Amino acid sequence: MIDSHLHVWSDGGKYPWEVPPPDELKSEATYEKLIAAARRAGVSGALIVQPANHKYDHSYVESALRSEPSFFRGMCLANPTLPTAQAVETLEALHAAGFVGVRFNPYLFPDGMDSDVGRALYAKAGELGMPVGVMAFGGFPAQLSAIKALLHHSAKTSLIIDHFGFYRQPATGGLLSDAAANDETAWGSLLELAASPQVYVKVSALFRVSAELPPHLDLQPRLASLLKAFGPNRLMWGSDFPFVTLGGQTRTQDALTYEQAAAVPSFWSVEGLDGAAMEALMGGTAARLFHFDQKA
């Protein structure tokens, strides 16, 4: 089992935070604590997505990659605030340091993800074989035009949509029943991206997109639609640790231990989710895309 989406950060000592984590998580998201929980859950590898708490300082995640090179892979955070040439050079340096993917946070791009710097970073990521993960936290529709432009600009770059495309808003987690709204137009737009073979979707952060308590059975029809549109080899499960242990930024009814979070998909009965599809969802896709099958 491979977790395609989680965060780790320091305890704030040797590696200071850019932004403090939630109080309940300040000392609960070190990579050592994550590995201990993951091994209890039967998880054999994980992709660390650079946390907002360290922003553009990748030194803590780099230390995790060095410490556990077989277990971890890293997805860095693109810095679009730099001049284009410097932004690209920074991405190249992070790739050389061992990062295998790059996150685009749309809200950090002064002129949008399809700006000159965004296109240059996206194309370079493709050249380096680094999949680009897009976090459309505030909603998928606002980013759709830029996503389509990037897909057209560099067809060889793999693009990953985080967390079901955040079709449920707000995506803070733990908002049950009608406390948040499902955007079916956004969901339809996500499914349409399946026509581009380089697009992948993370079946991740279930507590952010479900209107029900775990095991989030209301997500079963969503997964069935994703399987039909994308196929299992373009889907990957992710926990969104450590936020899943709270069920959001603060503790909610959705809070789970890491072991419980890793077990949620085993409760699902979904058309198309046979043994081979489950293997792809729970690790095969991530292993291939992030090179877990290669010696670090």
PDB file of C-alpha atoms in Angstrom:
ATOM      1  CA  MET A   1       0.000   0.000   0.000  1.00  0.00           C
ATOM      2  CA  ILE A   2       1.310   3.448  -0.945  1.00  0.00           C
ATOM      3  CA  ASP A   3      -0.116   6.716   0.349  1.00  0.00           C
ATOM      4  CA  SER A   4      -0.049   9.204  -2.527  1.00  0.00           C
ATOM      5  CA  HIS A   5      -0.797  12.297  -0.469  1.00  0.00           C
ATOM      6  CA  LEU A   6       0.384  13.294   2.969  1.00  0.00           C
ATOM      7  CA  HIS A   7       2.294  16.042   4.719  1.00  0.00           C
ATOM      8  CA  VAL A   8       4.991  15.997   7.361  1.00  0.00           C
ATOM      9  CA  TRP A   9       6.555  18.929   9.146  1.00  0.00           C
ATOM     10  CA  SER A  10       9.020  19.592  11.904  1.00  0.00           C
ATOM     11  CA  ASP A  11       8.293  20.194  15.565  1.00  0.00           C
ATOM     12  CA  GLY A  12       9.334  23.799  14.985  1.00  0.00           C
ATOM     13  CA  GLY A  13      12.822  23.504  16.447  1.00  0.00           C
ATOM     14  CA  LYS A  14      15.675  22.828  14.044  1.00  0.00           C
ATOM     15  CA  TYR A  15      13.424  23.489  11.047  1.00  0.00           C
ATOM     16  CA  PRO A  16      11.291  26.582  11.797  1.00  0.00           C
ATOM     17  CA  TRP A  17       7.786  26.939  10.390  1.00  0.00           C
ATOM     18  CA  GLU A  18       6.811  29.602   7.889  1.00  0.00           C
ATOM     19  CA  VAL A  19       3.239  29.262   9.185  1.00  0.00           C
ATOM     20  CA  PRO A  20       2.462  27.442  12.458  1.00  0.00           C
ATOM     21  CA  PRO A  21       0.437  24.233  12.107  1.00  0.00           C
ATOM     22  CA  PRO A  22      -2.850  23.745  13.961  1.00  0.00           C
ATOM     23  CA  ASP A  23      -2.172  23.547  17.695  1.00  0.00           C
ATOM     24  CA  GLU A  24      -3.225  19.896  17.931  1.00  0.00           C
ATOM     25  CA  LEU A  25      -0.794  18.926  15.175  1.00  0.00           C
ATOM     26  CA  LYS A  26       2.296  20.930  16.086  1.00  0.00           C
ATOM     27  CA  SER A  27       4.208  17.881  17.293  1.00  0.00           C
ATOM     28  CA  GLU A  28       2.161  15.149  15.606  1.00  0.00           C
ATOM     29  CA  ALA A  29       3.353  15.328  11.992  1.00  0.00           C
ATOM     30  CA  THR A  30       7.049  14.559  12.092  1.00  0.00           C
ATOM     31  CA  TYR A  31       8.159  12.011   9.549  1.00  0.00           C
ATOM     32  CA  GLU A  32       9.189   9.636  12.323  1.00  0.00           C
ATOM     33  CA  LYS A  33       5.656   9.598  13.747  1.00  0.00           C
ATOM     34  CA  LEU A  34       4.174   9.173  10.282  1.00  0.00           C
ATOM     35  CA  ILE A  35       6.385   6.187   9.477  1.00  0.00           C
ATOM     36  CA  ALA A  36       5.489   4.473  12.749  1.00  0.00           C
ATOM     37  CA  ALA A  37       1.768   4.901  12.054  1.00  0.00           C
ATOM     38  CA  ALA A  38       2.126   3.912   8.404  1.00  0.00           C
ATOM     39  CA  ARG A  39       3.911   0.679   9.207  1.00  0.00           C
ATOM     40  CA  ARG A  40       1.197  -0.250  11.707  1.00  0.00           C
ATOM     41  CA  ALA A  41      -1.309   0.343   8.905  1.00  0.00           C
ATOM     42  CA  GLY A  42       0.545  -1.800   6.384  1.00  0.00           C
ATOM     43  CA  VAL A  43       1.585   1.187   4.265  1.00  0.00           C
ATOM     44  CA  SER A  44       4.942   0.559   2.595  1.00  0.00           C
ATOM     45  CA  GLY A  45       5.598   3.940   0.985  1.00  0.00           C
ATOM     46  CA  ALA A  46       4.350   7.508   0.869  1.00  0.00           C
ATOM     47  CA  LEU A  47       4.560  10.662  -1.216  1.00  0.00           C
ATOM     48  CA  ILE A  48       5.270  13.691   0.957  1.00  0.00           C
ATOM     49  CA  VAL A  49       3.643  16.809  -0.461  1.00  0.00           C
ATOM     50  CA  GLN A  50       5.548  19.901   0.682  1.00  0.00           C
ATOM     51  CA  PRO A  51       3.495  21.401   3.534  1.00  0.00           C
ATOM     52  CA  ALA A  52       2.347  25.007   3.667  1.00  0.00           C
ATOM     53  CA  ASN A  53       3.940  25.240   7.103  1.00  0.00           C
ATOM     54  CA  HIS A  54       7.415  25.232   5.523  1.00  0.00           C
ATOM     55  CA  LYS A  55       6.298  26.879   2.267  1.00  0.00           C
ATOM     56  CA  TYR A  56       9.350  27.165  -0.030  1.00  0.00           C
ATOM     57  CA  ASP A  57      11.858  25.858   2.518  1.00  0.00           C
ATOM     58  CA  HIS A  58      12.192  22.208   1.544  1.00  0.00           C
ATOM     59  CA  SER A  59      14.959  21.337   3.983  1.00  0.00           C
ATOM     60  CA  TYR A  60      12.777  19.353   6.395  1.00  0.00           C
ATOM     61  CA  VAL A  61      11.230  17.212   3.668  1.00  0.00           C
ATOM     62  CA  GLU A  62      14.693  16.752   2.157  1.00  0.00           C
ATOM     63  CA  SER A  63      15.842  15.400   5.523  1.00  0.00           C
ATOM     64  CA  ALA A  64      12.965  12.909   5.458  1.00  0.00           C
ATOM     65  CA  LEU A  65      13.892  11.787   1.939  1.00  0.00           C
ATOM     66  CA  ARG A  66      17.505  11.272   2.989  1.00  0.00           C
ATOM     67  CA  SER A  67      16.544   9.440   6.159  1.00  0.00           C
ATOM     68  CA  GLU A  68      14.040   7.035   4.567  1.00  0.00           C
ATOM     69  CA  PRO A  69      14.888   6.882   0.856  1.00  0.00           C
ATOM     70  CA  SER A  70      13.036   3.632   0.218  1.00  0.00           C
ATOM     71  CA  PHE A  71       9.864   4.669   2.033  1.00  0.00           C
ATOM     72  CA  PHE A  72       9.443   8.293   0.949  1.00  0.00           C
ATOM     73  CA  ARG A  73       9.181  10.174  -2.296  1.00  0.00           C
ATOM     74  CA  GLY A  74       8.743  13.957  -2.355  1.00  0.00           C
ATOM     75  CA  MET A  75       6.571  16.471  -4.183  1.00  0.00           C
ATOM     76  CA  CYS A  76       8.031  19.967  -3.920  1.00  0.00           C
ATOM     77  CA  LEU A  77       6.153  23.267  -4.075  1.00  0.00           C
ATOM     78  CA  ALA A  78       6.615  25.407  -7.174  1.00  0.00           C
ATOM     79  CA  ASN A  79       7.659  28.986  -6.430  1.00  0.00           C
ATOM     80  CA  PRO A  80       5.959  31.163  -9.057  1.00  0.00           C
ATOM     81  CA  THR A  81       6.863  34.383  -7.250  1.00  0.00           C
ATOM     82  CA  LEU A  82      10.414  34.175  -8.602  1.00  0.00           C
ATOM     83  CA  PRO A  83      11.450  35.465 -12.024  1.00  0.00           C
ATOM     84  CA  THR A  84      10.751  32.760 -14.587  1.00  0.00           C
ATOM     85  CA  ALA A  85      14.352  31.660 -15.146  1.00  0.00           C
ATOM     86  CA  GLN A  86      15.034  31.488 -11.409  1.00  0.00           C
ATOM     87  CA  ALA A  87      11.793  29.601 -10.751  1.00  0.00           C
ATOM     88  CA  VAL A  88      12.782  26.995 -13.330  1.00  0.00           C
ATOM     89  CA  GLU A  89      16.325  26.731 -11.933  1.00  0.00           C
ATOM     90  CA  THR A  90      14.886  26.220  -8.457  1.00  0.00           C
ATOM     91  CA  LEU A  91      12.685  23.403  -9.729  1.00  0.00           C
ATOM     92  CA  GLU A  92      15.695  21.778 -11.397  1.00  0.00           C
ATOM     93  CA  ALA A  93      17.627  21.986  -8.128  1.00  0.00           C
ATOM     94  CA  LEU A  94      14.782  20.372  -6.187  1.00  0.00           C
ATOM     95  CA  HIS A  95      14.603  17.589  -8.748  1.00  0.00           C
ATOM     96  CA  ALA A  96      18.336  17.044  -8.301  1.00  0.00           C
ATOM     97  CA  ALA A  97      17.748  16.913  -4.533  1.00  0.00           C
ATOM     98  CA  GLY A  98      15.409  13.961  -5.011  1.00  0.00           C
ATOM     99  CA  PHE A  99      11.913  15.376  -5.494  1.00  0.00           C
ATOM    100  CA  VAL A 100       9.869  13.419  -8.040  1.00  0.00           C
ATOM    101  CA  GLY A 101       6.847  15.714  -8.404  1.00  0.00           C
ATOM    102  CA  VAL A 102       5.854  19.351  -8.018  1.00  0.00           C
ATOM    103  CA  ARG A 103       2.763  20.936  -6.531  1.00  0.00           C
ATOM    104  CA  PHE A 104       1.068  23.911  -8.144  1.00  0.00           C
ATOM    105  CA  ASN A 105      -0.859  25.913  -5.547  1.00  0.00           C
ATOM    106  CA  PRO A 106      -2.974  28.211  -7.755  1.00  0.00           C
ATOM    107  CA  TYR A 107      -3.260  30.802  -5.015  1.00  0.00           C
ATOM    108  CA  LEU A 108       0.503  31.418  -5.044  1.00  0.00           C
ATOM    109  CA  PHE A 109       0.606  32.324  -8.748  1.00  0.00           C
ATOM    110  CA  PRO A 110       0.353  36.130  -9.060  1.00  0.00           C
ATOM    111  CA  ASP A 111      -0.935  35.892 -12.642  1.00  0.00           C
ATOM    112  CA  GLY A 112      -2.478  32.437 -12.634  1.00  0.00           C
ATOM    113  CA  MET A 113      -1.104  28.981 -13.303  1.00  0.00           C
ATOM    114  CA  ASP A 114      -1.154  29.567 -17.064  1.00  0.00           C
ATOM    115  CA  SER A 115       1.034  32.665 -16.792  1.00  0.00           C
ATOM    116  CA  ASP A 116       4.480  32.712 -18.382  1.00  0.00           C
ATOM    117  CA  VAL A 117       6.133  31.401 -15.227  1.00  0.00           C
ATOM    118  CA  GLY A 118       3.437  28.764 -14.797  1.00  0.00           C
ATOM    119  CA  ARG A 119       3.827  27.493 -18.343  1.00  0.00           C
ATOM    120  CA  ALA A 120       7.607  27.438 -18.044  1.00  0.00           C
ATOM    121  CA  LEU A 121       7.456  25.488 -14.785  1.00  0.00           C
ATOM    122  CA  TYR A 122       4.869  23.092 -16.182  1.00  0.00           C
ATOM    123  CA  ALA A 123       6.909  22.375 -19.305  1.00  0.00           C
ATOM    124  CA  LYS A 124      10.109  21.924 -17.291  1.00  0.00           C
ATOM    125  CA  ALA A 125       8.311  19.507 -14.975  1.00  0.00           C
ATOM    126  CA  GLY A 126       7.429  17.427 -18.017  1.00  0.00           C
ATOM    127  CA  GLU A 127      11.028  17.469 -19.222  1.00  0.00           C
ATOM    128  CA  LEU A 128      12.188  16.318 -15.791  1.00  0.00           C
ATOM    129  CA  GLY A 129       9.509  13.624 -15.523  1.00  0.00           C
ATOM    130  CA  MET A 130       7.922  15.333 -12.508  1.00  0.00           C
ATOM    131  CA  PRO A 131       4.111  15.027 -12.361  1.00  0.00           C
ATOM    132  CA  VAL A 132       2.373  18.286 -11.456  1.00  0.00           C
ATOM    133  CA  GLY A 133      -0.215  18.151  -8.667  1.00  0.00           C
ATOM    134  CA  VAL A 134      -2.887  20.858  -8.622  1.00  0.00           C
ATOM    135  CA  MET A 135      -4.580  21.872  -5.373  1.00  0.00           C
ATOM    136  CA  ALA A 136      -7.821  23.658  -6.271  1.00  0.00           C
ATOM    137  CA  PHE A 137      -8.801  24.137  -2.634  1.00  0.00           C
ATOM    138  CA  GLY A 138     -11.241  26.962  -3.310  1.00  0.00           C
ATOM    139  CA  GLY A 139     -13.057  25.051  -6.037  1.00  0.00           C
ATOM    140  CA  PHE A 140     -12.283  23.412  -9.354  1.00  0.00           C
ATOM    141  CA  PRO A 141     -14.131  25.743 -11.785  1.00  0.00           C
ATOM    142  CA  ALA A 142     -11.898  28.739 -11.058  1.00  0.00           C
ATOM    143  CA  GLN A 143      -8.831  26.738 -12.134  1.00  0.00           C
ATOM    144  CA  LEU A 144     -10.304  24.801 -15.063  1.00  0.00           C
ATOM    145  CA  SER A 145      -9.318  27.265 -17.784  1.00  0.00           C
ATOM    146  CA  ALA A 146      -5.705  27.380 -16.594  1.00  0.00           C
ATOM    147  CA  ILE A 147      -5.567  23.587 -16.278  1.00  0.00           C
ATOM    148  CA  LYS A 148      -6.774  23.154 -19.851  1.00  0.00           C
ATOM    149  CA  ALA A 149      -4.239  25.720 -21.066  1.00  0.00           C
ATOM    150  CA  LEU A 150      -1.398  23.871 -19.331  1.00  0.00           C
ATOM    151  CA  LEU A 151      -2.518  20.535 -20.757  1.00  0.00           C
ATOM    152  CA  HIS A 152      -2.476  22.053 -24.233  1.00  0.00           C
ATOM    153  CA  HIS A 153       0.876  23.770 -23.645  1.00  0.00           C
ATOM    154  CA  SER A 154       2.780  20.633 -22.618  1.00  0.00           C
ATOM    155  CA  ALA A 155       1.056  17.369 -23.450  1.00  0.00           C
ATOM    156  CA  LYS A 156       3.913  15.252 -22.091  1.00  0.00           C
ATOM    157  CA  THR A 157       3.595  16.606 -18.540  1.00  0.00           C
ATOM    158  CA  SER A 158       1.548  14.392 -16.217  1.00  0.00           C
ATOM    159  CA  LEU A 159      -1.052  16.343 -14.237  1.00  0.00           C
ATOM    160  CA  ILE A 160      -2.672  15.191 -11.005  1.00  0.00           C
ATOM    161  CA  ILE A 161      -5.887  16.637  -9.606  1.00  0.00           C
ATOM    162  CA  ASP A 162      -5.872  16.529  -5.806  1.00  0.00           C
ATOM    163  CA  HIS A 163      -8.727  15.380  -3.592  1.00  0.00           C
ATOM    164  CA  PHE A 164     -11.451  14.523  -6.145  1.00  0.00           C
ATOM    165  CA  GLY A 165     -11.047  18.046  -7.547  1.00  0.00           C
ATOM    166  CA  PHE A 166     -12.529  19.552  -4.366  1.00  0.00           C
ATOM    167  CA  TYR A 167     -16.032  19.321  -5.849  1.00  0.00           C
ATOM    168  CA  ARG A 168     -17.468  19.799  -2.351  1.00  0.00           C
ATOM    169  CA  GLN A 169     -17.158  23.305  -0.932  1.00  0.00           C
ATOM    170  CA  PRO A 170     -15.970  24.501   1.441  1.00  0.00           C
ATOM    171  CA  ALA A 171     -13.331  21.780   1.642  1.00  0.00           C
ATOM    172  CA  THR A 172     -12.336  22.272   5.253  1.00  0.00           C
ATOM    173  CA  GLY A 173     -13.488  18.794   6.299  1.00  0.00           C
ATOM    174  CA  GLY A 174     -16.036  17.406   8.718  1.00  0.00           C
ATOM    175  CA  LEU A 175     -18.974  19.204   7.083  1.00  0.00           C
ATOM    176  CA  LEU A 176     -21.710  16.587   7.052  1.00  0.00           C
ATOM    177  CA  SER A 177     -25.110  16.487   5.366  1.00  0.00           C
ATOM    178  CA  ASP A 178     -25.877  19.885   3.823  1.00  0.00           C
ATOM    179  CA  ALA A 179     -23.247  21.814   5.804  1.00  0.00           C
ATOM    180  CA  ALA A 180     -21.309  22.070   2.520  1.00  0.00           C
ATOM    181  CA  ALA A 181     -22.450  21.939  -1.096  1.00  0.00           C
ATOM    182  CA  ASN A 182     -21.540  19.559  -3.915  1.00  0.00           C
ATOM    183  CA  ASP A 183     -20.757  21.321  -7.195  1.00  0.00           C
ATOM    184  CA  GLU A 184     -21.966  18.873  -9.834  1.00  0.00           C
ATOM    185  CA  THR A 185     -20.820  21.124 -12.673  1.00  0.00           C
ATOM    186  CA  ALA A 186     -17.302  20.999 -11.263  1.00  0.00           C
ATOM    187  CA  TRP A 187     -17.583  17.240 -10.930  1.00  0.00           C
ATOM    188  CA  GLY A 188     -18.614  16.933 -14.560  1.00  0.00           C
ATOM    189  CA  SER A 189     -15.659  19.071 -15.622  1.00  0.00           C
ATOM    190  CA  LEU A 190     -13.308  16.787 -13.713  1.00  0.00           C
ATOM    191  CA  LEU A 191     -14.680  13.721 -15.487  1.00  0.00           C
ATOM    192  CA  GLU A 192     -14.248  15.444 -18.855  1.00  0.00           C
ATOM    193  CA  LEU A 193     -10.505  15.758 -18.196  1.00  0.00           C
ATOM    194  CA  ALA A 194     -10.293  11.983 -18.506  1.00  0.00           C
ATOM    195  CA  ALA A 195     -10.091  12.571 -22.268  1.00  0.00           C
ATOM    196  CA  SER A 196      -6.518  13.769 -21.663  1.00  0.00           C
ATOM    197  CA  PRO A 197      -4.505  10.599 -20.968  1.00  0.00           C
ATOM    198  CA  GLN A 198      -1.890  12.449 -18.921  1.00  0.00           C
ATOM    199  CA  VAL A 199      -4.432  13.456 -16.236  1.00  0.00           C
ATOM    200  CA  TYR A 200      -4.622  11.530 -12.950  1.00  0.00           C
ATOM    201  CA  VAL A 201      -6.899  11.979  -9.926  1.00  0.00           C
ATOM    202  CA  LYS A 202      -6.143  11.508  -6.255  1.00  0.00           C
ATOM    203  CA  VAL A 203      -8.891   9.686  -4.363  1.00  0.00           C
ATOM    204  CA  SER A 204      -7.697  11.444  -1.266  1.00  0.00           C
ATOM    205  CA  ALA A 205      -8.697  13.582   1.719  1.00  0.00           C
ATOM    206  CA  LEU A 206     -12.007  11.735   1.894  1.00  0.00           C
ATOM    207  CA  PHE A 207     -13.126  13.775   4.897  1.00  0.00           C
ATOM    208  CA  ARG A 208     -12.998  16.936   2.763  1.00  0.00           C
ATOM    209  CA  VAL A 209     -15.397  15.685   0.085  1.00  0.00           C
ATOM    210  CA  SER A 210     -17.789  13.380   1.940  1.00  0.00           C
ATOM    211  CA  ALA A 211     -21.105  14.346   3.515  1.00  0.00           C
ATOM    212  CA  GLU A 212     -21.075  11.225   5.684  1.00  0.00           C
ATOM    213  CA  LEU A 213     -19.046   9.860   8.552  1.00  0.00           C
ATOM    214  CA  PRO A 214     -16.353   7.268   7.801  1.00  0.00           C
ATOM    215  CA  PRO A 215     -16.251   4.977   5.883  1.00  0.00           C
ATOM    216  CA  HIS A 216     -17.717   7.696   3.631  1.00  0.00           C
ATOM    217  CA  LEU A 217     -20.021   5.398   1.680  1.00  0.00           C
ATOM    218  CA  ASP A 218     -21.434   8.363  -0.236  1.00  0.00           C
ATOM    219  CA  LEU A 219     -18.132   8.477  -2.135  1.00  0.00           C
ATOM    220  CA  GLN A 220     -18.730   5.067  -3.697  1.00  0.00           C
ATOM    221  CA  PRO A 221     -20.723   6.424  -6.691  1.00  0.00           C
ATOM    222  CA  ARG A 222     -18.046   9.095  -7.190  1.00  0.00           C
ATOM    223  CA  LEU A 223     -15.331   6.473  -7.313  1.00  0.00           C
ATOM    224  CA  ALA A 224     -17.413   4.376  -9.710  1.00  0.00           C
ATOM    225  CA  SER A 225     -17.622   7.383 -12.047  1.00  0.00           C
ATOM    226  CA  LEU A 226     -13.882   7.982 -11.789  1.00  0.00           C
ATOM    227  CA  LEU A 227     -13.142   4.338 -12.516  1.00  0.00           C
ATOM    228  CA  LYS A 228     -15.366   4.427 -15.581  1.00  0.00           C
ATOM    229  CA  ALA A 229     -13.847   7.684 -16.864  1.00  0.00           C
ATOM    230  CA  PHE A 230     -10.170   7.357 -15.934  1.00  0.00           C
ATOM    231  CA  GLY A 231      -9.657   3.679 -15.206  1.00  0.00           C
ATOM    232  CA  PRO A 232      -7.878   2.450 -12.070  1.00  0.00           C
ATOM    233  CA  ASN A 233      -4.400   3.081 -13.463  1.00  0.00           C
ATOM    234  CA  ARG A 234      -4.957   6.845 -13.282  1.00  0.00           C
ATOM    235  CA  LEU A 235      -6.384   6.896  -9.759  1.00  0.00           C
ATOM    236  CA  MET A 236      -4.532   6.797  -6.444  1.00  0.00           C
ATOM    237  CA  TRP A 237      -5.562   6.792  -2.801  1.00  0.00           C
ATOM    238  CA  GLY A 238      -4.150   9.324  -0.348  1.00  0.00           C
ATOM    239  CA  SER A 239      -4.808   9.963   3.334  1.00  0.00           C
ATOM    240  CA  ASP A 240      -4.046  13.680   3.655  1.00  0.00           C
ATOM    241  CA  PHE A 241      -2.211  12.931   6.904  1.00  0.00           C
ATOM    242  CA  PRO A 242      -2.041  14.539   9.417  1.00  0.00           C
ATOM    243  CA  PHE A 243      -5.276  16.438   8.755  1.00  0.00           C
ATOM    244  CA  VAL A 244      -7.218  13.178   8.535  1.00  0.00           C
ATOM    245  CA  THR A 245      -6.403  12.583  12.207  1.00  0.00           C
ATOM    246  CA  LEU A 246      -8.458  15.671  13.031  1.00  0.00           C
ATOM    247  CA  GLY A 247     -10.948  15.391  10.182  1.00  0.00           C
ATOM    248  CA  GLY A 248      -9.922  18.879   9.063  1.00  0.00           C
ATOM    249  CA  GLN A 249      -8.018  21.870  10.403  1.00  0.00           C
ATOM    250  CA  THR A 250      -9.687  21.351  13.774  1.00  0.00           C
ATOM    251  CA  ARG A 251     -11.121  18.197  15.318  1.00  0.00           C
ATOM    252  CA  THR A 252     -14.376  17.038  13.729  1.00  0.00           C
ATOM    253  CA  GLN A 253     -16.561  13.929  13.707  1.00  0.00           C
ATOM    254  CA  ASP A 254     -14.507  12.682  10.738  1.00  0.00           C
ATOM    255  CA  ALA A 255     -11.302  12.279  12.766  1.00  0.00           C
ATOM    256  CA  LEU A 256      -9.568   8.919  12.258  1.00  0.00           C
ATOM    257  CA  THR A 257      -6.311   7.337  13.249  1.00  0.00           C
ATOM    258  CA  TYR A 258      -3.937   6.794  10.357  1.00  0.00           C
ATOM    259  CA  GLU A 259      -4.589   3.057  10.512  1.00  0.00           C
ATOM    260  CA  GLN A 260      -8.348   3.637  10.284  1.00  0.00           C
ATOM    261  CA  ALA A 261      -7.916   6.045   7.367  1.00  0.00           C
ATOM    262  CA  ALA A 262      -5.878   3.512   5.402  1.00  0.00           C
ATOM    263  CA  ALA A 263      -8.616   0.909   5.904  1.00  0.00           C
ATOM    264  CA  VAL A 264     -11.559   3.019   4.675  1.00  0.00           C
ATOM    265  CA  PRO A 265     -11.488   1.847   1.016  1.00  0.00           C
ATOM    266  CA  SER A 266     -11.704  -1.766   2.186  1.00  0.00           C
ATOM    267  CA  PHE A 267     -15.282  -1.038   3.303  1.00  0.00           C
ATOM    268  CA  TRP A 268     -16.366   0.051  -0.163  1.00  0.00           C
ATOM    269  CA  SER A 269     -18.267  -1.999  -2.702  1.00  0.00           C
ATOM    270  CA  VAL A 270     -17.904  -0.208  -6.019  1.00  0.00           C
ATOM    271  CA  GLU A 271     -18.605  -1.353  -9.543  1.00  0.00           C
ATOM    272  CA  GLY A 272     -15.287  -1.791 -11.315  1.00  0.00           C
ATOM    273  CA  LEU A 273     -13.275  -1.966  -8.101  1.00  0.00           C
ATOM    274  CA  ASP A 274     -12.089  -5.548  -8.446  1.00  0.00           C
ATOM    275  CA  GLY A 275      -8.866  -6.895  -6.984  1.00  0.00           C
ATOM    276  CA  ALA A 276      -6.634  -5.501  -9.706  1.00  0.00           C
ATOM    277  CA  ALA A 277      -8.322  -2.097  -9.587  1.00  0.00           C
ATOM    278  CA  MET A 278      -7.983  -1.966  -5.803  1.00  0.00           C
ATOM    279  CA  GLU A 279      -4.281  -2.770  -6.099  1.00  0.00           C
ATOM    280  CA  ALA A 280      -3.827   0.089  -8.562  1.00  0.00           C
ATOM    281  CA  LEU A 281      -5.817   2.509  -6.398  1.00  0.00           C
ATOM    282  CA  MET A 282      -4.032   1.595  -3.185  1.00  0.00           C
ATOM    283  CA  GLY A 283      -0.506   1.697  -4.504  1.00  0.00           C
ATOM    284  CA  GLY A 284       0.107   0.527  -8.038  1.00  0.00           C
ATOM    285  CA  THR A 285      -0.579   3.844  -9.744  1.00  0.00           C
ATOM    286  CA  ALA A 286       1.501   5.813  -7.246  1.00  0.00           C
ATOM    287  CA  ALA A 287       4.339   3.284  -7.415  1.00  0.00           C
ATOM    288  CA  ARG A 288       4.566   3.696 -11.168  1.00  0.00           C
ATOM    289  CA  LEU A 289       4.117   7.461 -11.289  1.00  0.00           C
ATOM    290  CA  PHE A 290       6.503   8.300  -8.448  1.00  0.00           C
ATOM    291  CA  HIS A 291       9.094   5.578  -9.114  1.00  0.00           C
ATOM    292  CA  PHE A 292       8.717   3.576  -5.931  1.00  0.00           C
ATOM    293  CA  ASP A 293       9.927   0.621  -7.961  1.00  0.00           C
ATOM    294  CA  GLN A 294      13.305   2.280  -8.456  1.00  0.00           C
ATOM    295  CA  LYS A 295      16.136   2.505  -5.961  1.00  0.00           C
ATOM    296  CA  ALA A 296      16.271   6.024  -4.526  1.00  0.00           C
TER     297      ALA A 296
END
